[in-house]
CSV table of C-alpha atoms in Angstrom, one decimal:
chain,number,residue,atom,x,y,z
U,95,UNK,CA,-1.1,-6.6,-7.0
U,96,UNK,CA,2.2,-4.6,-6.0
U,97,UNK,CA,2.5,-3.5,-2.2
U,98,UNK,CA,5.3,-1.3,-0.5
U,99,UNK,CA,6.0,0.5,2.7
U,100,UNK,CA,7.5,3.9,2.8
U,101,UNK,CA,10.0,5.1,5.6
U,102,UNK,CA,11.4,8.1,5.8
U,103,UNK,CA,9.7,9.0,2.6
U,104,UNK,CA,7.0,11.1,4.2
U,105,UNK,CA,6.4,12.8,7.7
U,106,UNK,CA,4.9,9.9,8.4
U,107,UNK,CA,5.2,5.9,7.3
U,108,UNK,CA,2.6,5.3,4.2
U,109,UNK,CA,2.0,2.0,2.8
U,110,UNK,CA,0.5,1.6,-1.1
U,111,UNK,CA,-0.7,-0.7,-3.0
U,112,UNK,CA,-0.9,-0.9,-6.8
U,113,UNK,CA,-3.5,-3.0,-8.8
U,114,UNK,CA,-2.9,-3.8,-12.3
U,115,UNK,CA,-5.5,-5.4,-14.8
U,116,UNK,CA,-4.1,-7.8,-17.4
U,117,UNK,CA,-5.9,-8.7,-20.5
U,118,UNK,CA,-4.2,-10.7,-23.2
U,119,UNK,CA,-0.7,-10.2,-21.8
U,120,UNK,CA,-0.8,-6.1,-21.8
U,121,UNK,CA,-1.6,-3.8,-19.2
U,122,UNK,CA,-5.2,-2.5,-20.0
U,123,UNK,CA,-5.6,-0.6,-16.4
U,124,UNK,CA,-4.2,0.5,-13.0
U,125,UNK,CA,-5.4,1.7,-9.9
U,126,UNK,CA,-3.1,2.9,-6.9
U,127,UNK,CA,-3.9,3.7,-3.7
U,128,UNK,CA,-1.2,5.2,-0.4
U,129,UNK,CA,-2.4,6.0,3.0
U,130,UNK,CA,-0.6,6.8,6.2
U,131,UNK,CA,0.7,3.4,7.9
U,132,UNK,CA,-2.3,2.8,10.6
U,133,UNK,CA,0.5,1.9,14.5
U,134,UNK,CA,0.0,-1.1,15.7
U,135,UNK,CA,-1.9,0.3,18.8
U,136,UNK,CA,-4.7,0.9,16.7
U,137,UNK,CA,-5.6,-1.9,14.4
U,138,UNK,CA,-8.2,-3.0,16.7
U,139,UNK,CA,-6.1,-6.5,16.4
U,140,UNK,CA,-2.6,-7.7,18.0
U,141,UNK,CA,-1.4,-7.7,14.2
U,142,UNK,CA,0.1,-4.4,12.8
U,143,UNK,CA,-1.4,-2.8,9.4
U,144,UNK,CA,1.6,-4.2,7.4
């Protein structure tokens, strides 16, 4: 699993993440996925999103 966080990238900040599937050493699949960063004020939690 690969994660970043975009700034100034986008109108907005966007995190993404990056699944890779691994079979015998070689890459046999990948699935991505990028979303707007959710603020801190509404996680629902005192912890931010990233």
């Amino acid at each position: 699993m690969i994660h970043g966080r975009y700034v100034r990238w986008a109108a907005k900040q966007m995190v993404a993440v990056k699944f890779l599937r691994v079979l015998s050493g070689k890459v046999v699949g990948h699935y991505d996925a990028t979303r707007e960063e959710t603020p801190r004020s509404e996680t629902g939690s005192p912890n931010p999103m990233f």
